[in-house]
Coordinates of C-alpha atoms and ligand atoms in Angstrom, one line a residue:
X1 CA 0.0 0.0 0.0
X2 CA 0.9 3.5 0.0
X3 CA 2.7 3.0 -3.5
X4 CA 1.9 4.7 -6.9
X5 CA 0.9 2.2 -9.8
X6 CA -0.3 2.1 -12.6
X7 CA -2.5 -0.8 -13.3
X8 CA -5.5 -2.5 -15.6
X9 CA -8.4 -3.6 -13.9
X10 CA -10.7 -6.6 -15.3
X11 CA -14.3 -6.0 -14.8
X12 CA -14.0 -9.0 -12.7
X13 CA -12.6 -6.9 -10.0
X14 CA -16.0 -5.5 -9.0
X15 CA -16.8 -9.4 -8.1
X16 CA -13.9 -9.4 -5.9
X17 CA -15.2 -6.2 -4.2
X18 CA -18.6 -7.9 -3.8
X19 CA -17.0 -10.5 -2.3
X20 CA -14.9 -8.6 0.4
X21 CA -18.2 -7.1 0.7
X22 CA -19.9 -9.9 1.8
X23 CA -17.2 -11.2 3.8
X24 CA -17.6 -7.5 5.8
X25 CA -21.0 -7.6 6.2
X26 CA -21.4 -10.1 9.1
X27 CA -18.8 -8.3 11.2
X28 CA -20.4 -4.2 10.4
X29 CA -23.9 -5.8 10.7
X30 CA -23.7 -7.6 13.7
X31 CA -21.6 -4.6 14.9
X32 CA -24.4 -1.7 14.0
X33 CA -21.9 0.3 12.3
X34 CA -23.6 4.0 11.5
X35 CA -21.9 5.8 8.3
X36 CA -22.0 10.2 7.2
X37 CA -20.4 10.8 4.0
X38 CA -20.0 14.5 2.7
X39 CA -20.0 15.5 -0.6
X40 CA -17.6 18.2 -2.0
X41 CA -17.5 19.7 -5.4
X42 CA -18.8 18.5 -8.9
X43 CA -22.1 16.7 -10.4
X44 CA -19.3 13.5 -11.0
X45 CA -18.2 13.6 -7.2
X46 CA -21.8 13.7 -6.4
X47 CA -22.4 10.5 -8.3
X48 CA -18.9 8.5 -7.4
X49 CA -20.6 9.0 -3.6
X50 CA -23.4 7.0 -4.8
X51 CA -21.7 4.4 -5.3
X52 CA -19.4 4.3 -2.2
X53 CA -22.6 4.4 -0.6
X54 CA -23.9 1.9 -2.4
X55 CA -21.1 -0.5 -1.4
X56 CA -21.2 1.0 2.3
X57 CA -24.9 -0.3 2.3
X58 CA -24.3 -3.4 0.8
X59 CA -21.0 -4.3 3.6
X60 CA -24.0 -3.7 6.4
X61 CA -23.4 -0.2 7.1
X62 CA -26.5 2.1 7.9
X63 CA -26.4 6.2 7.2
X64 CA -26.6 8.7 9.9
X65 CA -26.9 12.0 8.7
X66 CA -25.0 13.2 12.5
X67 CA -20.9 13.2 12.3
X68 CA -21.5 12.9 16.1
X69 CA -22.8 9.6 15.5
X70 CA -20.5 7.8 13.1
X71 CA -18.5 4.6 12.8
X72 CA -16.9 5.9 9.7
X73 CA -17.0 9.3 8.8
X74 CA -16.1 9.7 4.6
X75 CA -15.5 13.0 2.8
X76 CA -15.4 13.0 -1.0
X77 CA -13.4 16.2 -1.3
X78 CA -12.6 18.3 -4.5
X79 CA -9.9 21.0 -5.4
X80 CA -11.2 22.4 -8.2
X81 CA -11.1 25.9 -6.3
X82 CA -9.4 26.4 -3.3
X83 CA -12.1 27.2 -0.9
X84 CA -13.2 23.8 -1.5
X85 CA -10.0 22.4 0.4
X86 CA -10.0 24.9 3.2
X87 CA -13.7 23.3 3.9
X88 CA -11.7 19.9 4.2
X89 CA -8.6 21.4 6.5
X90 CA -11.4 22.9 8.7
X91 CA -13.2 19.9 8.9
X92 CA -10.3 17.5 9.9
X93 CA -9.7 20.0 12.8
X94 CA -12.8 19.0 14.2
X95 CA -12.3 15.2 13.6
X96 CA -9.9 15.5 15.6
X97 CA -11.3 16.2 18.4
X98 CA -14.4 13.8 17.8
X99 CA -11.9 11.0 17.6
X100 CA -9.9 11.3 21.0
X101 CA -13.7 11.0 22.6
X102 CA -14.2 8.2 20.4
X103 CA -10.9 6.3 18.9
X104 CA -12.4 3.3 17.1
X105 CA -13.8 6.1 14.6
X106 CA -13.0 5.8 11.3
X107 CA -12.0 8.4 9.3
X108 CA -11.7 8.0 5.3
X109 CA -11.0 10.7 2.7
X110 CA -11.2 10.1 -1.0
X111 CA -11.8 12.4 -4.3
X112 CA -9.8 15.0 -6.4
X113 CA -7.9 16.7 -3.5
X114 CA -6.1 13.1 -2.9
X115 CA -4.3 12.8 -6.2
X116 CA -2.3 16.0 -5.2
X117 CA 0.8 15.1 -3.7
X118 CA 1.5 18.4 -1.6
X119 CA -2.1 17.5 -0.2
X120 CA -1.2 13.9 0.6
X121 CA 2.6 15.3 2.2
X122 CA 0.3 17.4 4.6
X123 CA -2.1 14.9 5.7
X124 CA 0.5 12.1 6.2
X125 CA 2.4 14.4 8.3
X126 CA 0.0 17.1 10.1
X127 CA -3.4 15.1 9.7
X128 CA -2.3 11.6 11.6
X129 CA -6.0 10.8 12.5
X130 CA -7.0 10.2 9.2
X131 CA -7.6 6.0 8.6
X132 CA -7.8 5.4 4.8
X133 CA -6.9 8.2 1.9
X134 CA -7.8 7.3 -1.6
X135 CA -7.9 8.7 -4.9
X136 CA -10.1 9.1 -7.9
X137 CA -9.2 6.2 -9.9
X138 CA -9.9 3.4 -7.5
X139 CA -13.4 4.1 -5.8
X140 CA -14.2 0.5 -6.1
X141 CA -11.6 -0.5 -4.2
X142 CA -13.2 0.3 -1.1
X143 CA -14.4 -2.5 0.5
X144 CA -10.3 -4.2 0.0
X145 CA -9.4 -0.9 1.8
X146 CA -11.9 -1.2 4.5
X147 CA -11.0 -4.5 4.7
X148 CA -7.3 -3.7 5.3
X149 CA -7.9 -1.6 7.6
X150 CA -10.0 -3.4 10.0
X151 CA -7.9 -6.6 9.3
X152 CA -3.9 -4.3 9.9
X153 CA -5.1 -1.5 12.2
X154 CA -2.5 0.6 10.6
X155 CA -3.0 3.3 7.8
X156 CA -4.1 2.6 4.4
X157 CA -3.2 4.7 1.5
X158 CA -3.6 3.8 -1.7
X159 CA -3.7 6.4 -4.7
X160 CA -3.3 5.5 -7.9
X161 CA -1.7 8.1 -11.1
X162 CA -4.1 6.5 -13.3
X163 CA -6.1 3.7 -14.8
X164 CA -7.6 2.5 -17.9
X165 CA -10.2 0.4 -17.6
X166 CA -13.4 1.1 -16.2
X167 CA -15.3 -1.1 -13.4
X168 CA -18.6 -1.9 -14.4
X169 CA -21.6 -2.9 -11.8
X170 CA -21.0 -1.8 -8.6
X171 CA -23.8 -1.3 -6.4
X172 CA -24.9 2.5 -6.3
X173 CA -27.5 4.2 -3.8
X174 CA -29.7 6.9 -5.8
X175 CA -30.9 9.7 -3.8
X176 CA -33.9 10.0 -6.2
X177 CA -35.9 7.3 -7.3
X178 CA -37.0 8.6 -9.9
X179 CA -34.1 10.6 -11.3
X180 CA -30.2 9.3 -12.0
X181 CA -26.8 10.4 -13.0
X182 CA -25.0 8.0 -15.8
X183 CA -21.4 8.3 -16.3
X184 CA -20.8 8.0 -20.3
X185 CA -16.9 9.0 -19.6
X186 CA -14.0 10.3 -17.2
X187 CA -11.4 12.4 -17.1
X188 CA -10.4 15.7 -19.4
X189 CA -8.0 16.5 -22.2
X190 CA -8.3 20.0 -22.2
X191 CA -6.1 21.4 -20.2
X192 CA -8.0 24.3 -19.5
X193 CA -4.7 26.7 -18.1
X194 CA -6.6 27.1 -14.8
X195 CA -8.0 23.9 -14.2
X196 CA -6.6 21.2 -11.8
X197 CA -9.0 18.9 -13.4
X198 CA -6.8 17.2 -15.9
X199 CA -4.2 16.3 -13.1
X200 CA -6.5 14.3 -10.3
X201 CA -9.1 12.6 -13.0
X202 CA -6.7 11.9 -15.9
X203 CA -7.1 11.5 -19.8
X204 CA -11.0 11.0 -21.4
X205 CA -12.0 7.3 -21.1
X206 CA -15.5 6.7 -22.5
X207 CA -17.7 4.1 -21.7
X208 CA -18.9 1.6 -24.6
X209 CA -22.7 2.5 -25.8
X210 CA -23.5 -0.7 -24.8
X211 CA -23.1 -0.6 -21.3
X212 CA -24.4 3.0 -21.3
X213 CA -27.8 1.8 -23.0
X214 CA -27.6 -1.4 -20.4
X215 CA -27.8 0.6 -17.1
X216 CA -30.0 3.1 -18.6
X217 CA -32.3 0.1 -19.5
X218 CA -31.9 -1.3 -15.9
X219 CA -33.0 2.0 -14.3
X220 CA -35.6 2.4 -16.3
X221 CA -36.5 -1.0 -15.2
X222 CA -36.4 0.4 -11.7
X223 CA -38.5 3.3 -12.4
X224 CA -35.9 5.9 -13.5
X225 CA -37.5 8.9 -15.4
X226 CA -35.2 11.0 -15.8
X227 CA -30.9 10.4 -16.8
X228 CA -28.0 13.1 -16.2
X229 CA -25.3 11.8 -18.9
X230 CA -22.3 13.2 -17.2
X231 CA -18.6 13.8 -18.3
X232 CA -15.9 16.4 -18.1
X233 CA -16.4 16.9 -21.5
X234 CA -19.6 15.3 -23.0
X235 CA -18.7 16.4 -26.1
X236 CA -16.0 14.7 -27.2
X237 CA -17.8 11.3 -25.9
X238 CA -17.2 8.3 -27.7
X239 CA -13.9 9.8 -29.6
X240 CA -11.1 6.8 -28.7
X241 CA -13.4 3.9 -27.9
X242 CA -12.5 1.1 -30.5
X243 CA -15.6 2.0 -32.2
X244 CA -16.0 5.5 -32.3
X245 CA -19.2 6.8 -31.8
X246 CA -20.7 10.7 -31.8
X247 CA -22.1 11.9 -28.7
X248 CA -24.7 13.6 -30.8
X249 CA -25.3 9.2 -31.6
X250 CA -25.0 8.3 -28.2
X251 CA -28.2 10.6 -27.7
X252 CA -30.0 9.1 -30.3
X253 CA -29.8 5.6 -29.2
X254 CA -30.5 6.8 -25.3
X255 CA -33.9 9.0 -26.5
X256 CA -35.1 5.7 -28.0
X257 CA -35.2 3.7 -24.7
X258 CA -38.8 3.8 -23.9
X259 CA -39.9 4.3 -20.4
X260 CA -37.5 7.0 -20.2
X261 CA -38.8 10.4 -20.0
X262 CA -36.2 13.2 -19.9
X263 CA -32.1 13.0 -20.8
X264 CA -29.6 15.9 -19.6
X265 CA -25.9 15.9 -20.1
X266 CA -23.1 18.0 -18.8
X267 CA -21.0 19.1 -19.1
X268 CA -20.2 20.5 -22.6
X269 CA -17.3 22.5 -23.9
X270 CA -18.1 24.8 -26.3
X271 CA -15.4 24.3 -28.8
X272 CA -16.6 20.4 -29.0
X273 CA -20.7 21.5 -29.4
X274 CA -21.0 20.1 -33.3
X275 CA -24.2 21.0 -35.1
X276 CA -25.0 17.8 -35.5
X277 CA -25.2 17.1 -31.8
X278 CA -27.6 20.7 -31.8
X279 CA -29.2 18.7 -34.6
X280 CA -29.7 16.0 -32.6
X281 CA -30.8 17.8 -28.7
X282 CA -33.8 19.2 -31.3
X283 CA -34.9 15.9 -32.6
X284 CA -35.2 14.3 -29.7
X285 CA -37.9 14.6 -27.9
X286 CA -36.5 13.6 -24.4
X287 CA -34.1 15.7 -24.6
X288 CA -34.5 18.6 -21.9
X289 CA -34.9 22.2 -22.6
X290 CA -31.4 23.2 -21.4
X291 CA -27.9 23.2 -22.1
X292 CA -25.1 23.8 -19.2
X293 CA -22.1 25.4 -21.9
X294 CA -19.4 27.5 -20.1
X295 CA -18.0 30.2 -21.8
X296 CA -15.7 31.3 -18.8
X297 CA -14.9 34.1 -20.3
X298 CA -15.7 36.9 -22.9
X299 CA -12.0 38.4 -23.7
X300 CA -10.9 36.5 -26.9
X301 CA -7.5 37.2 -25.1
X302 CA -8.3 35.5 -22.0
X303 CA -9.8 33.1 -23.8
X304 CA -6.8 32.0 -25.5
X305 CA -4.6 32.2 -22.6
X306 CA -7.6 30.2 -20.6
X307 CA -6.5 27.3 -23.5
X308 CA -10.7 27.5 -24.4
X309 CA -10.0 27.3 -28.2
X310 CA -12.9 29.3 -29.1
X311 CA -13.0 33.2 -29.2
X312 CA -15.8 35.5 -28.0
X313 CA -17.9 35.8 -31.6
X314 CA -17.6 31.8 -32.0
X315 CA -19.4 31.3 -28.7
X316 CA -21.6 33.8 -30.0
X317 CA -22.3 32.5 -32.4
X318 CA -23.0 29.1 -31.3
X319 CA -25.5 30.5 -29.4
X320 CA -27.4 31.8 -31.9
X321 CA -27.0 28.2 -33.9
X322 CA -28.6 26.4 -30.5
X323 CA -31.1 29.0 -30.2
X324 CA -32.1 28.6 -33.9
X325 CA -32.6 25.0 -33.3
X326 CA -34.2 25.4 -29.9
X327 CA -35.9 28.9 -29.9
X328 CA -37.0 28.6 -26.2
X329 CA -34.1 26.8 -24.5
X330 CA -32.6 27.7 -21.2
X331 CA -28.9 28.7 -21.3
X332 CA -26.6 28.0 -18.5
X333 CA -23.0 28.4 -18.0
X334 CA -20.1 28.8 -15.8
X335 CA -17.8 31.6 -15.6
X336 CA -14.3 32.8 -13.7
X337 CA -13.7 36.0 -13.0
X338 CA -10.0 37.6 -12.2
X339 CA -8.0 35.2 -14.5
X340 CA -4.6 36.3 -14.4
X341 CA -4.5 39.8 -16.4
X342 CA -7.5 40.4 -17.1
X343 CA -8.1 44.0 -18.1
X344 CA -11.1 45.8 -17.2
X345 CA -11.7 45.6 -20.7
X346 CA -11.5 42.6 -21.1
X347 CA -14.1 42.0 -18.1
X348 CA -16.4 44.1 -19.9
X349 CA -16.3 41.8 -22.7
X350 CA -17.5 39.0 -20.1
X351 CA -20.9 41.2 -19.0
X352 CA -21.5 42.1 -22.5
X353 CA -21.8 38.1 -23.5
X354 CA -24.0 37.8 -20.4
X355 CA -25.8 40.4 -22.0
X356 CA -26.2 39.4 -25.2
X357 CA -27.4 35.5 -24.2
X358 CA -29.5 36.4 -21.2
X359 CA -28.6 33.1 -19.5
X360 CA -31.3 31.4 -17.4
X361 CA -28.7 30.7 -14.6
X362 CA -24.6 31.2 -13.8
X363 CA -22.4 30.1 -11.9
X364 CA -20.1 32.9 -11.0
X365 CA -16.4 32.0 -9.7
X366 CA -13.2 34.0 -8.7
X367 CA -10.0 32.8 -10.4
X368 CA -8.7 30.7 -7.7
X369 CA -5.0 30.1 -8.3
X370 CA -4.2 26.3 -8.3
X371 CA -0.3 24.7 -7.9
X372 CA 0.6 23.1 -10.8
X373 CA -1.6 24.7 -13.6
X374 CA -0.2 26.9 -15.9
X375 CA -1.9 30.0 -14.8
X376 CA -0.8 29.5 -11.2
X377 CA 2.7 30.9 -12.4
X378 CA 1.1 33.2 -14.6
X379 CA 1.7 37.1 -14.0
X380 CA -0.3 40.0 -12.9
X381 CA -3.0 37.6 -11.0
X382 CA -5.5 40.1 -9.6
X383 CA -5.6 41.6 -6.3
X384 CA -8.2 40.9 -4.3
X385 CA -10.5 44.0 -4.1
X386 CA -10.4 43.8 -8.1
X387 CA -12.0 40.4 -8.1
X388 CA -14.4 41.1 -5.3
X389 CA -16.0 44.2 -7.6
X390 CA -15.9 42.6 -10.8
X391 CA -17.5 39.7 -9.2
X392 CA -20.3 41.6 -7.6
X393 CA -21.2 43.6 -10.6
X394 CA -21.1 40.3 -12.6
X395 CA -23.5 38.2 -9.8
X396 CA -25.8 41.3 -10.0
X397 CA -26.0 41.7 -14.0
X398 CA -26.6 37.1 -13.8
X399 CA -29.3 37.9 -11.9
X400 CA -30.9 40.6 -13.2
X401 CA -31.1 38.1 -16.6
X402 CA -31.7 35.3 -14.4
X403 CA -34.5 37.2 -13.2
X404 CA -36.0 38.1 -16.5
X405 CA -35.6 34.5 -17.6
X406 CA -38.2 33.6 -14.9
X407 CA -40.6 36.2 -15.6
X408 CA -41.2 35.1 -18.7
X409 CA -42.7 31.7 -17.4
X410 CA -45.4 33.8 -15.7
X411 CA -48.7 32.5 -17.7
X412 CA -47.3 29.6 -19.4
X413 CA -48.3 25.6 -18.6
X414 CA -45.4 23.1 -17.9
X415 CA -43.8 20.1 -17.4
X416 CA -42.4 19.5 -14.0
X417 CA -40.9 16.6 -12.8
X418 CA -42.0 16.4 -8.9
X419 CA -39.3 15.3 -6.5
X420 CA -39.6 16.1 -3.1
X421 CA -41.4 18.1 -0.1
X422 CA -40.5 21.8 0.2
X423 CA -37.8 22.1 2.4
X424 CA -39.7 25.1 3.8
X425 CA -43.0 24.3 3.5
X426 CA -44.4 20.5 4.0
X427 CA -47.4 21.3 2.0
X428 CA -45.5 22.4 -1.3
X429 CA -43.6 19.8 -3.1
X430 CA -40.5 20.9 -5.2
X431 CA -39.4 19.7 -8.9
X432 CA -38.0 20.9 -12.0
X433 CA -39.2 21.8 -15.2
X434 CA -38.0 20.7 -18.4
X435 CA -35.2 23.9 -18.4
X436 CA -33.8 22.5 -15.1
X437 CA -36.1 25.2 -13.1
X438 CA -37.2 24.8 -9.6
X439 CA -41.1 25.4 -9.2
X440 CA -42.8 24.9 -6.3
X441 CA -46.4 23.7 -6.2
X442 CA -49.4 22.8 -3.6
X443 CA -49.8 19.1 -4.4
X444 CA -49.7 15.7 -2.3
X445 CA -47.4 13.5 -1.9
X446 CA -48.6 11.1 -4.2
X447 CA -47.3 13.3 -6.8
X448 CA -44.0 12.7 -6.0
X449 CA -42.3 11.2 -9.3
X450 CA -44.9 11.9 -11.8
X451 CA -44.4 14.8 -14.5
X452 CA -47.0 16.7 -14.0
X453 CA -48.2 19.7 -16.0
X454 CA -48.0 23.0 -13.9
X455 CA -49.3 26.5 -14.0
X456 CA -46.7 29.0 -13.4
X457 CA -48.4 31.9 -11.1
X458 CA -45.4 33.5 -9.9
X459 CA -41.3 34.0 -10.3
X460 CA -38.8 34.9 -7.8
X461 CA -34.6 35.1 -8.9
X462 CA -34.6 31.4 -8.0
X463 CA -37.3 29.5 -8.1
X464 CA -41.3 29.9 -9.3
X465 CA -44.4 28.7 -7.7
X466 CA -47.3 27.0 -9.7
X467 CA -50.3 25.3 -9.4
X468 CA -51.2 21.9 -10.7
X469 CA -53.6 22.3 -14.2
X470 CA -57.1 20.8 -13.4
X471 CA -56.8 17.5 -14.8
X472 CA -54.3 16.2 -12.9
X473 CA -56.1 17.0 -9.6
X474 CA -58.9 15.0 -10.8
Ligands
5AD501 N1 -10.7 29.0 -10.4 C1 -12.0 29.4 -10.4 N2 -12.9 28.6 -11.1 C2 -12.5 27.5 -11.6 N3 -13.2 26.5 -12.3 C3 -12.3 25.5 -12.7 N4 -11.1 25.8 -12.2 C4 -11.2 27.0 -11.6 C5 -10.2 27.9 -10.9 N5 -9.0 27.5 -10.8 C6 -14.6 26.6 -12.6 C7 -14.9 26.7 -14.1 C8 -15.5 25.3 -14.4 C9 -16.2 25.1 -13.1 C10 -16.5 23.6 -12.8 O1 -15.3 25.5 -12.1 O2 -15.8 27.7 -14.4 O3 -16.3 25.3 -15.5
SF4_502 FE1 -11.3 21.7 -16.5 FE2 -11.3 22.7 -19.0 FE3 -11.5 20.0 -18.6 FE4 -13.6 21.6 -17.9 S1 -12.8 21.3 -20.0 S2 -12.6 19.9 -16.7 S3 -12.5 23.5 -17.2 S4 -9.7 21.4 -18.2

């Protein structure tokens, strides 16, 4: 343990896990064993906790949403921005103190801040408490690390610099019934010059079509209405399998799997976005109203030295082509503000694209210098107060679209897929509409699950309320 390697794994090797996992089961059973798992960062770390929960499940633990009240306490951490890790940092503080009360707690970490080595140097040496460290590549191996552990008392580290394969049919625990994420690939070639992302997930592996379409099929089966197709960059899916296939395909074949409803996909990369896959988001009719596409920046010259490949009039006018195709469709996007040099011109170039594509919905970061990427030794990064005002006027301009976007609703009849109670309000249930909005609605809890057509009555920045159309009270 403890060593780098890079290795091949057979799709036999989820059996083995299952096995270990069975073997565990008596002892964690018998034993009661309560687990809390936090998520940090990304839609792809949300789902890679599915399946650790899955597997925690399946070995006989039980979830307790109390850190107070844990056997094993697992963060899935990410490092995409640095915030993120300064969460963790603070967090293992308190662990600390949680485990002298209680010393057969287990403490695990896993996820993108892992495959860092300065990260792993600290932890080993300042952060002694922590039980079993892991990396992005070898998530399945849990149960064998558990195992180890348990078996050794003694630290288990095992991170891995990358790995080919891909391990099909582990367990996974959804937190919808009715709603899933699929991963169609990993990792990123991009090499986006602020972007960590490359370094802790590797190079683009896609999954074949085939077992894509299989566990869409199977959660169908299991009453799955809606599918997230995610990837770093779902755009270039499908480009170094043996058989190369389009993503734009790869939606085909998925929209004709009946009993499914509703596809998204993120995320995309705008220099990827074909018209042939805009041809096919219009022809088929499961596919949502929506598409997530960062521009990151509107500066043709931070662009380039952002490594996007695109300038400011190409993403321009790929917006135009979408909305051609898909007059009503709700843009999203990401973008960073403060890259290293940018101008004040150049940040005007950002609000004028948010002007010009009145996006539904943004999510607004400060550059956030990361070791190792290119634009960490970049010069003139941008003092602090410089961000913070850029990135106030920006937030207020997002919503001010954002905000326009959801008047326009007021009136109209939609879809909504109903997922939960309000948080808020036990009377209301929550769901989202076909553009990935959240609507809230008087309705029982029967409704949970079912698309149901909704009156829109009302709009705030974030959310609008509706009420259910007539027939589907009846
Ligand atoms: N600083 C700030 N934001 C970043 N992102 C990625 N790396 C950084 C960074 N170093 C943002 C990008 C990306 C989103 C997932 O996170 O906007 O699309
Ligand atoms: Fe990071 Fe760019 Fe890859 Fe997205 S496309 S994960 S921003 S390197």
């Amino acid at each position: 343990m403890g060593k780098r390697q890079t290795i091949e794994i057979s799709t036999a090797e989820a059996k083995r896990q299952m096995d270990i996992i069975s073997q565990l089961s008596h002892h964690i059973k018998d034993k009661g064993l309560k687990y809390f798992t936090q998520t940090f960062g990304c839609q792809m770390n949300a789902h890679d906790s599915e399946k650790i929960q899955g597997m925690l499940t399946q070995m006989g633990y039980t979830e307790t949403d109390k850190e107070a009240e844990a056997d094993l306490i697992l963060y899935n951490t990410c490092c995409v921005r640095e915030n993120a890790e300064n969460k963790i940092f603070g967090k293992l503080g308190y662990l600390k103190k949680l485990k002298r009360l209680k010393p057969d707690l287990m403490i695990a970490l896993c996820g993108c801040m892992m495959q860092q080595d300065i990260i792993l140097e600290n932890l080993k040496k300042n952060y002694r408490h922590v039980d079993i460290i892991f990396g992005t590549y070898n998530i399945y191996k849990l149960p064998e690390l558990l195992q180890t552990r348990f078996e050794t008392g003694k630290k288990v580290i095992d991170i891995w610099d990358s790995h080919q394969d891909i391990v099909e049919d582990l367990p996974s625990e959804r937190k919808f019934l009715f709603k899933a994420c699929v991963n169609i690939m990993y990792g990123c070639n991009n090499f986006c010059t602020y972007c960590i992302v490359p370094y802790v997930r590797g190079r683009e592996r896609s999954r074949e079509p085939q077992d894509i379409l299989k566990e869409i099929r199977t959660l169908v089966e299991d009453g799955v209405k809606e599918i997230m197709l995610l990837g770093q960059n779902v755009n270039s899916y499908g480009k170094t399998l043996d058989t190369p296939m389009s993503f734009a395909d790869l939606i085909r074949e998925v929209n004709k799997i009946e009993g499914l409803e509703r596809i998204r996909f993120m995320t995309s990369h705008p220099k990827d976005l074909s018209d042939d896959l805009i041809a096919a988001m219009a022809e088929c009719d499961k596919v949502c109203n929506s598409l997530h596409l960062p521009f990151q920046a509107g500066s043709t010259n931070v662009l380039t030295r952002m490594n996007r490949r695109y300038t400011k009039e190409q993403y321009l006018e790929l917006v135009r082509k979408v909305k051609a195709a898909m007059p009503d469709i709700a843009l999203t996007t990401d973008i960073i503000v403060a890259f290293p040099g940018e101008t004040d011109e150049d940040f005007e170039e950002t609000m004028d694209v948010v002007r010009q594509v009145r996006f539904s919905g943004a999510f607004t970061f400060v550059y956030s210098k990361r070791t190792g990427t290119p634009a960490a030794t970049m010069e003139d990064q941008i003092p602090e107060e410089v961000s913070k005002e850029r990135f106030n006027r920006l937030l207020d301009l997002v919503n001010s679209t954002q905000a326009e976007h959801m008047q326009s609703f007021i009136g109209k009849v939609t879809d909504v897929l109903l997922e939960e109670v309000n948080k808020q309000d036990a009377t209301l249930l929550s769901g989202r509409t076909s553009e990935g909005i959240l609507v809230h609605v008087k309705a029982d809890q029967s409704f949970i699950g079912e698309i149901v057509n909704i009156k829109i009555i009302s709009a705030k920045t974030h959310y609008l309320m509706g009420e259910l159309v007539s027939d589907e009270c009846e």
